[in-house]
Each structure stands twice: as structure tokens, then as C-alpha cells.
Amino acid sequence: MKLSNIDYSLYFVTDRSLAGGRATLEIVTAAVNGGASIVQLREKQCSTLEFIEQALSVKAFLKTRNIPLIINDRVDVAQAVKADGVHLGQTDMPLETARGILGDTMLIGISAECLADAIAAEKGGADYLGVSPIYATPTKTDTAPALGLKGLREIRQAVKLPLVGIGGLKRDNTAAVIRNGADGVAVISAIVAADDPEAAARELLQVIKEAQKT
Amino acid sequence: MKLSNIDYSLYFVTDRSLAGGRATLEIVTAAVNGGASIVQLREKQCSTLEFIEQALSVKAFLKTRNIPLIINDRVDVAQAVKADGVHLGQTDMPLETARGILGDTMLIGISAECLADAIAAEKGGADYLGVSPIYATPTKTDTAPALGLKGLREIRQAVKLPLVGIGGLKRDNTAAVIRNGADGVAVISAIVAADDPEAAARELLQVIKEAQKT
């Protein structure tokens, strides 16, 4: 059965291309030590075998910390490593197809790039939404126009699912995302590309926790 | 349940990058009209959604001709479109993992690049082997050294599974592959890159059928 009561506060998404040659497991370890509460492994270039081996090593570590592992895009890799969930963008496998394959064994997160995406994903049985991009972002170049805080609020009012804001989020603009309805923030470059990923995660989590109180 | 009594004689593998801008469905239709007996869809660059949509359109056509559809590498895409099988290379999902996910619902073909690969795949429950590369090939640049006819014969003597030779096969060197133990030949560029893919497939099949008689 799939996990419940996930803490989406600081949702870390890996990106090997921004890691400056550091190993993915090293960055994940630092992010979790700093307070990342959930980790998504995203690999767009490597072979399926390499993705599976990477995911198994990250999962072995995350299990010791009781942190969920989400696999980006690849339902087959998620099944192969018995991940906690899969995250699907609008050009990945359709939600209905993925749920048909996975049943209720795994969380399915959906990237919502507009209000219509969010409503459709909730109706279709998604477990959480990545609302993106909140701001323009250098990490992904194929994204929809920025939603801004107004777009996030509209989605918050329309759906009950946990929402994670993503896109251009860093220490100074994260609090506003939480205050406008997100349950957490997802970051890539703010952690991956930091000189000290653990410190970067810790500072982000502090901002998030402060904002969640208000 | 998975198909049985597959005709592996002319196993056509798609490659969009060699198609000179022609649509995959157009090339597949021509190949099947020319006599391709099984088709593998191989997409390395497009999104998962595009791969699934492509596979659905190819499957709809192949179903009308009773030709099996095999998906390269992506177990999730194969599940999504209910393909007849999946073909896994040595850097794709391990056979045991794939069988665990798919059970006996689907054929699993394995690329054997040496005798040890072939023996392991047969022990692991593969349904057929792609023995590759028989000859050096321009289509794939990450392959093992060419096995030659001697390597093919060694594998033929060691395993009972259906064998499909692949790698550098064209009209003038195909008969020898059949005569040295292959049940069929797999081709990419000999059909995809041909000016007339239907005629190319027809000529290849004729050579294969002649060689199968002797």
C-alpha cells in the first residue's frame, strides 16, 4: 500500500547536470541531513540500468532515514526499485494509464502547469500536485509560463490535494509560496548547485517552517 | 497471456533518426507490406507521452495484420500500450526485474552480445534472443565487438531459444545468418533507410525464406 501522511515541506529533486560532478547520493545525503523531507530522483540521460542502480542506492539510504523516494517520469524504474511513488509531468505517462499499471501501490504526483491541469489531476486520483513553475526557472527550459503567487492561490482554492510549489524557488521567495497555499516547496538548483547543499537545505527548511506557522 | 508461435523471420526495428523525416507509422506499414513478421518500436529521444502515442498508433495498425509489437527498453511503455513484448539490452532493466513486473503477460527478448549473455538470458526465462552485433553496424555505436557467424553458431549450440541475428545485416549477408542458426534477422537501416522500404523488406524476406529451406 502507498504511504500516507507524507511531509512535503522540503521536496528535493535531483539533477545530475547541476551537481558539478558530485555524486547524486552525496547530494541527496547532504539534502536529507539538512532537512529534505522527500526526494525525487530525476534522470533524463542515463540508461535504464544506470537509473535503476542509482535509485536502489538512493533508496537504501533514504530507507534508513524514513524519507520517501519518488521517481521522475519512469513508471518502470519506480516499479523496479519499489519506490514510494512516481512523479509525472504533462509529457509523461497519462495519470489514468499510470494508475492502471500501479494500482494503489504507489503515490502518483502530477505536475500542474495551470488550473485545468490541477483539477484534472485531482479528479484523476493524483496523490499530490507539483505546481509549476511558480517563477521562471533556469533548470527546466520546456516549461509553461510562470503561474506566480496568484496562479498558486487559484489552484489552492480549487483542489484539496497537497500542493508543492516548484520553479525558481530559493531562500528569499519561499515563504510567500507557503503563505499562498503550498504545503511545501520543491527545489532543484537551490540545493544541487549550492556550494554547501546541506546548509542550503537547512536554511530553506527554516524559512518553510517559519512560514508554515503563520 | 503472452503470444506463442511467433514468426521471427524478418524482425523490423524502427529508428526515427534514419527515416529521413518519414513518419514511423509510414515506414512500419511499408515494412509489414513487404513482409516484416514482427516489429520493434525503438525511441530513444522523445517524451514518454509521445512514445506511448506512437506505440498506440503502430499497435492499432499491427493488430489489423496480426503482427506482434515489441517495445524497446521501456517496460512502462509496453505496459501502457499492452504491447506483445519488450526487448531489453544489456544496459536496460535486468531480465529478472522485468519478469517480476510483467509476469507471463508479455514476451521478453534479450540482446545477447556474447555466449555468456545468451546462456544467462535463457536461464533467466527470456523468450527469444537478439544476437548482436553479427557484423559492425552504423546504427548503434555503443555495441560490443562483432560476433560474426562463428559467435552466432556457438550461441546456437548453447541455447534452445529462438535467435534473431542483428547488426550490419543486409540483402547480401542475410542468408549466411539463417544458415548458421538464426531463426530470423533483425534489421533497422536496411529497411528504414531504404528509398523503398517495402521493396527492401520484400527482398530481405525472399532471401530469408530461401535460406530457411536449405
Short mmCIF file of C-alpha atoms in Angstrom, two decimals:
data_model
loop_
_atom_site.label_atom_id
_atom_site.label_comp_id
_atom_site.label_asym_id
_atom_site.label_seq_id
_atom_site.Cartn_x
_atom_site.Cartn_y
_atom_site.Cartn_z
CA MET A 1 0.00 0.00 0.00
CA LYS A 2 1.10 3.52 -0.62
CA LEU A 3 2.41 5.80 2.09
CA SER A 4 0.18 8.35 3.79
CA ASN A 5 1.00 11.36 5.94
CA ILE A 6 3.85 12.47 3.72
CA ASP A 7 5.71 15.59 4.82
CA TYR A 8 6.01 17.65 1.65
CA SER A 9 7.71 20.61 3.36
CA LEU A 10 11.05 20.42 1.58
CA TYR A 11 10.83 18.31 -1.55
CA PHE A 12 14.27 17.84 -3.09
CA VAL A 13 14.57 16.98 -6.80
CA THR A 14 17.94 15.76 -8.07
CA ASP A 15 19.64 16.99 -11.22
CA ARG A 16 22.95 15.42 -12.08
CA SER A 17 23.78 18.09 -14.65
CA LEU A 18 23.81 20.81 -11.98
CA ALA A 19 25.75 18.85 -9.38
CA GLY A 20 29.19 19.96 -10.52
CA GLY A 21 30.41 16.39 -10.80
CA ARG A 22 29.37 15.44 -7.25
CA ALA A 23 27.62 12.06 -6.96
CA THR A 24 23.83 12.05 -6.69
CA LEU A 25 23.94 10.02 -3.47
CA GLU A 26 26.32 12.56 -1.93
CA ILE A 27 23.96 15.45 -2.75
CA VAL A 28 20.89 13.51 -1.56
CA THR A 29 22.63 12.68 1.71
CA ALA A 30 23.51 16.34 2.24
CA ALA A 31 19.97 17.46 1.37
CA VAL A 32 18.42 14.98 3.82
CA ASN A 33 20.91 15.86 6.54
CA GLY A 34 19.82 19.45 6.03
CA GLY A 35 16.15 18.55 6.35
CA ALA A 36 14.74 17.49 2.96
CA SER A 37 11.54 15.59 3.79
CA ILE A 38 11.01 13.82 0.44
CA VAL A 39 13.32 13.15 -2.51
CA GLN A 40 12.60 12.83 -6.21
CA LEU A 41 15.20 11.18 -8.42
CA ARG A 42 15.21 12.67 -11.91
CA GLU A 43 17.48 11.24 -14.60
CA LYS A 44 16.93 12.18 -18.20
CA GLN A 45 20.11 10.98 -19.88
CA CYS A 46 21.36 7.72 -18.41
CA SER A 47 20.47 4.15 -19.32
CA THR A 48 17.58 2.38 -17.63
CA LEU A 49 20.04 0.10 -15.85
CA GLU A 50 22.04 3.03 -14.51
CA PHE A 51 18.83 4.78 -13.39
CA ILE A 52 17.72 1.62 -11.55
CA GLU A 53 21.11 1.15 -9.88
CA GLN A 54 21.19 4.82 -8.86
CA ALA A 55 17.66 4.58 -7.49
CA LEU A 56 18.46 1.44 -5.50
CA SER A 57 21.43 3.12 -3.84
CA VAL A 58 19.46 6.28 -3.04
CA LYS A 59 16.54 4.20 -1.75
CA ALA A 60 18.80 2.19 0.56
CA PHE A 61 19.98 5.43 2.12
CA LEU A 62 16.54 7.07 2.30
CA LYS A 63 15.08 4.00 3.99
CA THR A 64 17.46 4.49 6.91
CA ARG A 65 16.02 7.99 7.35
CA ASN A 66 12.38 7.09 6.65
CA ILE A 67 12.28 9.53 3.72
CA PRO A 68 10.08 8.71 0.71
CA LEU A 69 11.65 8.19 -2.71
CA ILE A 70 9.78 9.42 -5.78
CA ILE A 71 10.94 8.55 -9.32
CA ASN A 72 10.54 11.15 -12.05
CA ASP A 73 8.72 10.06 -15.23
CA ARG A 74 9.75 6.39 -15.32
CA VAL A 75 6.97 4.14 -14.03
CA ASP A 76 9.13 1.12 -14.92
CA VAL A 77 12.06 2.31 -12.81
CA ALA A 78 9.68 3.07 -9.93
CA GLN A 79 8.32 -0.48 -10.12
CA ALA A 80 11.79 -1.99 -10.46
CA VAL A 81 13.06 -0.40 -7.24
CA LYS A 82 9.72 -0.41 -5.39
CA ALA A 83 9.86 3.33 -4.94
CA ASP A 84 7.28 5.13 -2.84
CA GLY A 85 5.94 6.99 -5.82
CA VAL A 86 6.32 8.35 -9.30
CA HIS A 87 6.11 11.95 -10.45
CA LEU A 88 4.58 12.57 -13.87
CA GLY A 89 4.77 15.72 -15.96
CA GLN A 90 2.34 16.66 -18.69
CA THR A 91 4.50 14.93 -21.34
CA ASP A 92 4.99 11.76 -19.28
CA MET A 93 2.63 8.80 -18.99
CA PRO A 94 -1.01 9.90 -18.55
CA LEU A 95 -2.24 9.63 -14.94
CA GLU A 96 -5.04 7.20 -15.76
CA THR A 97 -2.62 4.84 -17.54
CA ALA A 98 -0.12 5.00 -14.69
CA ARG A 99 -2.81 4.31 -12.09
CA GLY A 100 -3.98 1.39 -14.18
CA ILE A 101 -0.48 -0.09 -14.07
CA LEU A 102 0.39 0.78 -10.46
CA GLY A 103 -2.98 0.50 -8.76
CA ASP A 104 -2.78 1.82 -5.22
CA THR A 105 0.72 0.53 -4.58
CA MET A 106 2.39 3.86 -5.19
CA LEU A 107 1.94 7.61 -4.84
CA ILE A 108 1.44 9.45 -8.10
CA GLY A 109 2.36 13.12 -8.20
CA ILE A 110 1.38 15.26 -11.17
CA SER A 111 2.93 18.48 -12.46
CA ALA A 112 0.13 21.01 -12.83
CA GLU A 113 1.07 23.90 -15.09
CA CYS A 114 -2.35 25.56 -14.97
CA LEU A 115 -5.64 25.40 -13.09
CA ALA A 116 -7.15 22.92 -15.58
CA ASP A 117 -4.21 20.51 -15.09
CA ALA A 118 -4.70 20.67 -11.32
CA ILE A 119 -8.44 19.99 -11.43
CA ALA A 120 -7.98 17.13 -13.90
CA ALA A 121 -5.23 15.56 -11.80
CA GLU A 122 -7.34 15.69 -8.63
CA LYS A 123 -10.30 14.12 -10.43
CA GLY A 124 -7.96 11.51 -11.90
CA GLY A 125 -6.74 10.38 -8.49
CA ALA A 126 -3.36 12.05 -8.12
CA ASP A 127 -1.85 11.99 -4.63
CA TYR A 128 -0.22 15.40 -4.75
CA LEU A 129 0.50 18.17 -7.21
CA GLY A 130 3.71 19.87 -8.17
CA VAL A 131 2.52 23.35 -9.12
CA SER A 132 4.95 24.69 -11.66
CA PRO A 133 6.53 26.90 -12.50
CA ILE A 134 5.82 29.41 -9.77
CA TYR A 135 8.61 31.56 -11.17
CA ALA A 136 10.72 31.30 -14.28
CA THR A 137 13.49 28.79 -13.76
CA PRO A 138 16.84 28.04 -15.33
CA THR A 139 16.60 24.31 -14.55
CA LYS A 140 13.83 23.42 -16.95
CA THR A 141 13.56 25.10 -20.32
CA ASP A 142 10.43 23.36 -21.61
CA THR A 143 8.03 24.71 -19.02
CA ALA A 144 4.78 26.63 -19.25
CA PRO A 145 4.56 30.37 -18.38
CA ALA A 146 5.15 31.21 -14.71
CA LEU A 147 1.99 30.91 -12.58
CA GLY A 148 3.09 33.35 -9.90
CA LEU A 149 1.50 33.50 -6.46
CA LYS A 150 -1.86 34.39 -7.98
CA GLY A 151 -1.88 31.19 -10.07
CA LEU A 152 -0.89 29.17 -7.00
CA ARG A 153 -3.75 30.67 -4.93
CA GLU A 154 -6.27 29.85 -7.64
CA ILE A 155 -5.14 26.23 -7.67
CA ARG A 156 -5.16 26.12 -3.84
CA GLN A 157 -8.78 27.26 -3.83
CA ALA A 158 -9.80 24.70 -6.44
CA VAL A 159 -8.21 21.49 -5.14
CA LYS A 160 -7.74 19.75 -1.81
CA LEU A 161 -4.60 17.75 -2.70
CA PRO A 162 -1.24 18.52 -1.13
CA LEU A 163 0.50 21.16 -3.25
CA VAL A 164 4.21 21.59 -3.73
CA GLY A 165 5.38 24.78 -5.42
CA ILE A 166 8.26 24.42 -7.85
CA GLY A 167 10.17 26.69 -10.19
CA GLY A 168 12.67 29.38 -9.37
CA LEU A 169 12.31 28.94 -5.61
CA LYS A 170 15.11 29.95 -3.30
CA ARG A 171 15.58 31.24 0.22
CA ASP A 172 14.14 34.71 -0.37
CA ASN A 173 10.94 33.79 -2.21
CA THR A 174 9.97 30.53 -0.50
CA ALA A 175 7.98 31.92 2.44
CA ALA A 176 5.47 33.58 0.10
CA VAL A 177 4.80 30.27 -1.67
CA ILE A 178 3.90 28.61 1.63
CA ARG A 179 1.77 31.57 2.72
CA ASN A 180 -0.12 31.41 -0.56
CA GLY A 181 -1.24 27.86 -0.03
CA ALA A 182 1.57 25.41 -0.84
CA ASP A 183 2.20 22.57 1.59
CA GLY A 184 5.82 22.56 0.63
CA VAL A 185 8.36 23.72 -1.88
CA ALA A 186 10.30 21.66 -4.37
CA VAL A 187 13.80 22.74 -5.23
CA ILE A 188 16.46 21.57 -7.59
CA SER A 189 19.18 24.14 -8.15
CA ALA A 190 18.83 25.85 -4.75
CA ILE A 191 20.25 22.66 -3.24
CA VAL A 192 22.04 20.80 -6.07
CA ALA A 193 24.03 23.79 -7.23
CA ALA A 194 24.83 25.12 -3.75
CA ASP A 195 28.41 25.00 -2.51
CA ASP A 196 27.06 23.50 0.70
CA PRO A 197 23.84 21.59 -0.14
CA GLU A 198 23.24 20.61 3.49
CA ALA A 199 23.38 24.22 4.68
CA ALA A 200 21.21 25.31 1.75
CA ALA A 201 18.58 22.71 2.66
CA ARG A 202 18.70 23.67 6.34
CA GLU A 203 18.20 27.36 5.58
CA LEU A 204 15.31 26.61 3.22
CA LEU A 205 13.61 24.36 5.74
CA GLN A 206 13.89 27.03 8.41
CA VAL A 207 12.17 29.56 6.13
CA ILE A 208 9.47 26.99 5.27
CA LYS A 209 8.83 26.05 8.91
CA GLU A 210 8.58 29.72 9.91
CA ALA A 211 6.13 30.39 7.08
CA GLN A 212 4.03 27.32 7.95
CA LYS A 213 3.46 28.75 11.45
CA THR A 214 1.89 31.95 10.17
CA MET B 1 -1.03 -14.49 -21.67
CA LYS B 2 1.89 -13.96 -23.95
CA LEU B 3 1.89 -14.94 -27.61
CA SER B 4 3.43 -18.17 -28.81
CA ASN B 5 4.43 -19.37 -32.27
CA ILE B 6 5.96 -16.05 -33.20
CA ASP B 7 7.43 -15.82 -36.69
CA TYR B 8 10.82 -14.17 -36.17
CA SER B 9 11.86 -14.39 -39.83
CA LEU B 10 12.01 -10.67 -40.57
CA TYR B 11 12.15 -8.64 -37.38
CA PHE B 12 11.94 -4.93 -38.17
CA VAL B 13 13.29 -2.40 -35.66
CA THR B 14 12.33 1.24 -36.13
CA ASP B 15 14.73 4.16 -35.93
CA ARG B 16 13.26 7.60 -36.41
CA SER B 17 16.69 9.19 -36.88
CA LEU B 18 17.33 7.13 -40.04
CA ALA B 19 13.88 7.59 -41.55
CA GLY B 20 14.71 10.75 -43.47
CA GLY B 21 11.75 12.59 -41.99
CA ARG B 22 9.21 9.91 -42.93
CA ALA B 23 6.72 9.04 -40.18
CA THR B 24 7.35 5.88 -38.20
CA LEU B 25 3.89 4.53 -38.98
CA GLU B 26 4.54 5.02 -42.70
CA ILE B 27 7.79 3.04 -42.52
CA VAL B 28 6.22 0.31 -40.37
CA THR B 29 3.34 -0.02 -42.82
CA ALA B 30 5.76 -0.36 -45.72
CA ALA B 31 7.90 -2.89 -43.85
CA VAL B 32 4.87 -5.02 -42.99
CA ASN B 33 3.50 -4.78 -46.53
CA GLY B 34 6.89 -6.07 -47.64
CA GLY B 35 6.75 -9.00 -45.23
CA ALA B 36 8.12 -7.96 -41.82
CA SER B 37 6.80 -10.58 -39.40
CA ILE B 38 7.40 -8.75 -36.10
CA VAL B 39 8.05 -5.09 -35.28
CA GLN B 40 10.05 -3.47 -32.50
CA LEU B 41 9.45 0.19 -31.73
CA ARG B 42 12.61 1.90 -30.53
CA GLU B 43 12.51 5.53 -29.41
CA LYS B 44 15.42 6.97 -27.51
CA GLN B 45 14.77 10.71 -27.64
CA CYS B 46 11.07 11.53 -27.39
CA SER B 47 8.95 12.06 -24.29
CA THR B 48 7.19 9.14 -22.64
CA LEU B 49 3.84 10.53 -23.78
CA GLU B 50 4.98 10.75 -27.39
CA PHE B 51 6.40 7.22 -27.22
CA ILE B 52 3.10 5.91 -25.87
CA GLU B 53 1.05 7.72 -28.52
CA GLN B 54 3.38 6.48 -31.25
CA ALA B 55 3.15 2.93 -29.92
CA LEU B 56 -0.65 3.07 -29.77
CA SER B 57 -0.88 4.13 -33.40
CA VAL B 58 1.60 1.48 -34.55
CA LYS B 59 -0.18 -1.16 -32.46
CA ALA B 60 -3.55 -0.30 -33.97
CA PHE B 61 -2.10 -0.90 -37.42
CA LEU B 62 -0.18 -4.08 -36.50
CA LYS B 63 -3.29 -5.58 -34.90
CA THR B 64 -5.05 -5.47 -38.27
CA ARG B 65 -2.21 -7.57 -39.72
CA ASN B 66 -1.77 -9.87 -36.73
CA ILE B 67 1.86 -8.77 -36.33
CA PRO B 68 3.38 -8.63 -32.82
CA LEU B 69 4.57 -5.31 -31.38
CA ILE B 70 7.67 -5.28 -29.21
CA ILE B 71 8.75 -2.16 -27.29
CA ASN B 72 12.46 -1.43 -26.91
CA ASP B 73 13.79 -0.83 -23.40
CA ARG B 74 10.69 0.75 -21.83
CA VAL B 75 8.75 -1.75 -19.75
CA ASP B 76 6.37 1.05 -18.71
CA VAL B 77 5.53 1.97 -22.30
CA ALA B 78 5.00 -1.72 -23.09
CA GLN B 79 2.57 -1.98 -20.17
CA ALA B 80 0.84 1.28 -21.08
CA VAL B 81 0.01 0.12 -24.61
CA LYS B 82 -0.35 -3.58 -23.78
CA ALA B 83 2.33 -4.50 -26.27
CA ASP B 84 3.11 -8.11 -27.07
CA GLY B 85 6.57 -7.83 -25.62
CA VAL B 86 9.55 -5.80 -24.55
CA HIS B 87 13.12 -6.03 -25.80
CA LEU B 88 15.87 -5.41 -23.26
CA GLY B 89 19.51 -4.67 -23.94
CA GLN B 90 22.34 -5.22 -21.50
CA THR B 91 22.01 -1.64 -20.18
CA ASP B 92 18.21 -1.78 -19.84
CA MET B 93 16.19 -3.26 -16.99
CA PRO B 94 17.59 -6.63 -15.81
CA LEU B 95 15.57 -9.62 -17.09
CA GLU B 96 14.70 -10.89 -13.63
CA THR B 97 13.33 -7.48 -12.61
CA ALA B 98 11.31 -7.16 -15.80
CA ARG B 99 9.85 -10.66 -15.42
CA GLY B 100 8.94 -9.80 -11.83
CA ILE B 101 6.98 -6.78 -13.06
CA LEU B 102 5.43 -8.34 -16.16
CA GLY B 103 4.95 -11.92 -15.08
CA ASP B 104 3.94 -14.06 -18.05
CA THR B 105 1.81 -11.38 -19.69
CA MET B 106 4.47 -10.38 -22.17
CA LEU B 107 7.34 -11.68 -24.26
CA ILE B 108 10.78 -10.59 -23.10
CA GLY B 109 13.56 -10.52 -25.66
CA ILE B 110 17.15 -10.02 -24.58
CA SER B 111 20.13 -8.69 -26.53
CA ALA B 112 22.93 -11.21 -26.16
CA GLU B 113 26.31 -9.75 -27.01
CA CYS B 114 28.28 -12.87 -26.08
CA LEU B 115 27.78 -16.52 -25.23
CA ALA B 116 27.53 -15.80 -21.50
CA ASP B 117 24.72 -13.27 -22.09
CA ALA B 118 22.81 -15.85 -24.11
CA ILE B 119 23.11 -18.61 -21.54
CA ALA B 120 22.14 -16.26 -18.71
CA ALA B 121 19.11 -14.98 -20.62
CA GLU B 122 17.87 -18.49 -21.36
CA LYS B 123 18.29 -19.50 -17.72
CA GLY B 124 16.52 -16.28 -16.69
CA GLY B 125 13.44 -17.05 -18.74
CA ALA B 126 13.85 -14.89 -21.83
CA ASP B 127 11.51 -15.70 -24.73
CA TYR B 128 13.95 -15.01 -27.54
CA LEU B 129 17.41 -13.58 -28.07
CA GLY B 130 18.64 -10.81 -30.29
CA VAL B 131 22.20 -11.91 -31.04
CA SER B 132 24.18 -8.79 -31.72
CA PRO B 133 26.11 -7.48 -33.38
CA ILE B 134 26.70 -10.13 -36.01
CA TYR B 135 28.62 -7.53 -38.01
CA ALA B 136 29.75 -3.99 -37.21
CA THR B 137 26.85 -1.61 -37.66
CA PRO B 138 26.48 2.11 -38.20
CA THR B 139 23.09 2.22 -36.38
CA LYS B 140 24.34 1.59 -32.90
CA THR B 141 27.63 2.97 -31.69
CA ASP B 142 27.63 1.56 -28.16
CA THR B 143 27.74 -2.11 -29.08
CA ALA B 144 30.09 -4.93 -28.23
CA PRO B 145 32.60 -6.36 -30.75
CA ALA B 146 31.06 -8.17 -33.74
CA LEU B 147 30.28 -11.85 -33.03
CA GLY B 148 30.49 -13.00 -36.62
CA LEU B 149 28.99 -16.25 -37.83
CA LYS B 150 31.25 -18.23 -35.51
CA GLY B 151 29.89 -16.41 -32.46
CA LEU B 152 26.34 -16.98 -33.69
CA ARG B 153 26.96 -20.72 -34.14
CA GLU B 154 28.38 -21.02 -30.62
CA ILE B 155 25.26 -19.39 -29.20
CA ARG B 156 23.02 -21.58 -31.38
CA GLN B 157 24.68 -24.68 -30.00
CA ALA B 158 24.33 -23.49 -26.41
CA VAL B 159 20.70 -22.33 -26.24
CA LYS B 160 17.33 -23.52 -27.48
CA LEU B 161 15.57 -20.12 -27.60
CA PRO B 162 14.59 -18.51 -30.89
CA LEU B 163 17.55 -16.44 -32.12
CA VAL B 164 17.38 -13.30 -34.20
CA GLY B 165 20.65 -12.04 -35.68
CA ILE B 166 21.13 -8.28 -35.69
CA GLY B 167 23.86 -5.86 -36.69
CA GLY B 168 25.01 -4.89 -40.15
CA LEU B 169 22.59 -7.26 -41.91
CA LYS B 170 21.51 -6.55 -45.45
CA ARG B 171 20.46 -8.45 -48.53
CA ASP B 172 23.84 -9.95 -49.34
CA ASN B 173 24.84 -11.26 -45.89
CA THR B 174 21.48 -12.36 -44.50
CA ALA B 175 21.33 -15.90 -45.87
CA ALA B 176 24.50 -16.88 -44.03
CA VAL B 177 23.00 -15.75 -40.73
CA ILE B 178 20.00 -18.01 -41.20
CA ARG B 179 22.19 -20.91 -42.33
CA ASN B 180 24.33 -20.50 -39.22
CA GLY B 181 21.43 -20.99 -36.86
CA ALA B 182 19.35 -17.82 -36.60
CA ASP B 183 15.56 -18.16 -36.78
CA GLY B 184 15.35 -14.71 -38.26
CA VAL B 185 17.16 -11.48 -38.88
CA ALA B 186 16.52 -8.11 -37.33
CA VAL B 187 17.15 -5.07 -39.44
CA ILE B 188 16.99 -1.36 -38.89
CA SER B 189 18.79 0.62 -41.57
CA ALA B 190 18.31 -1.97 -44.36
CA ILE B 191 14.61 -1.05 -44.25
CA VAL B 192 14.35 2.35 -42.54
CA ALA B 193 16.99 4.00 -44.68
CA ALA B 194 15.89 2.38 -47.95
CA ASP B 195 14.36 4.54 -50.65
CA ASP B 196 11.62 1.93 -50.92
CA PRO B 197 11.25 0.23 -47.52
CA GLU B 198 8.53 -2.12 -48.77
CA ALA B 199 10.69 -3.42 -51.60
CA ALA B 200 13.67 -3.70 -49.25
CA ALA B 201 11.64 -5.79 -46.80
CA ARG B 202 10.30 -7.98 -49.62
CA GLU B 203 13.79 -8.68 -50.96
CA LEU B 204 15.13 -9.47 -47.50
CA LEU B 205 12.26 -11.82 -46.74
CA GLN B 206 12.82 -13.65 -50.00
CA VAL B 207 16.47 -14.23 -49.11
CA ILE B 208 15.50 -15.36 -45.61
CA LYS B 209 12.83 -17.78 -46.85
CA GLU B 210 15.22 -19.26 -49.38
CA ALA B 211 17.89 -19.72 -46.70
CA GLN B 212 15.37 -21.29 -44.29
CA LYS B 213 14.67 -24.02 -46.85
CA THR B 214 18.27 -25.17 -47.07
#
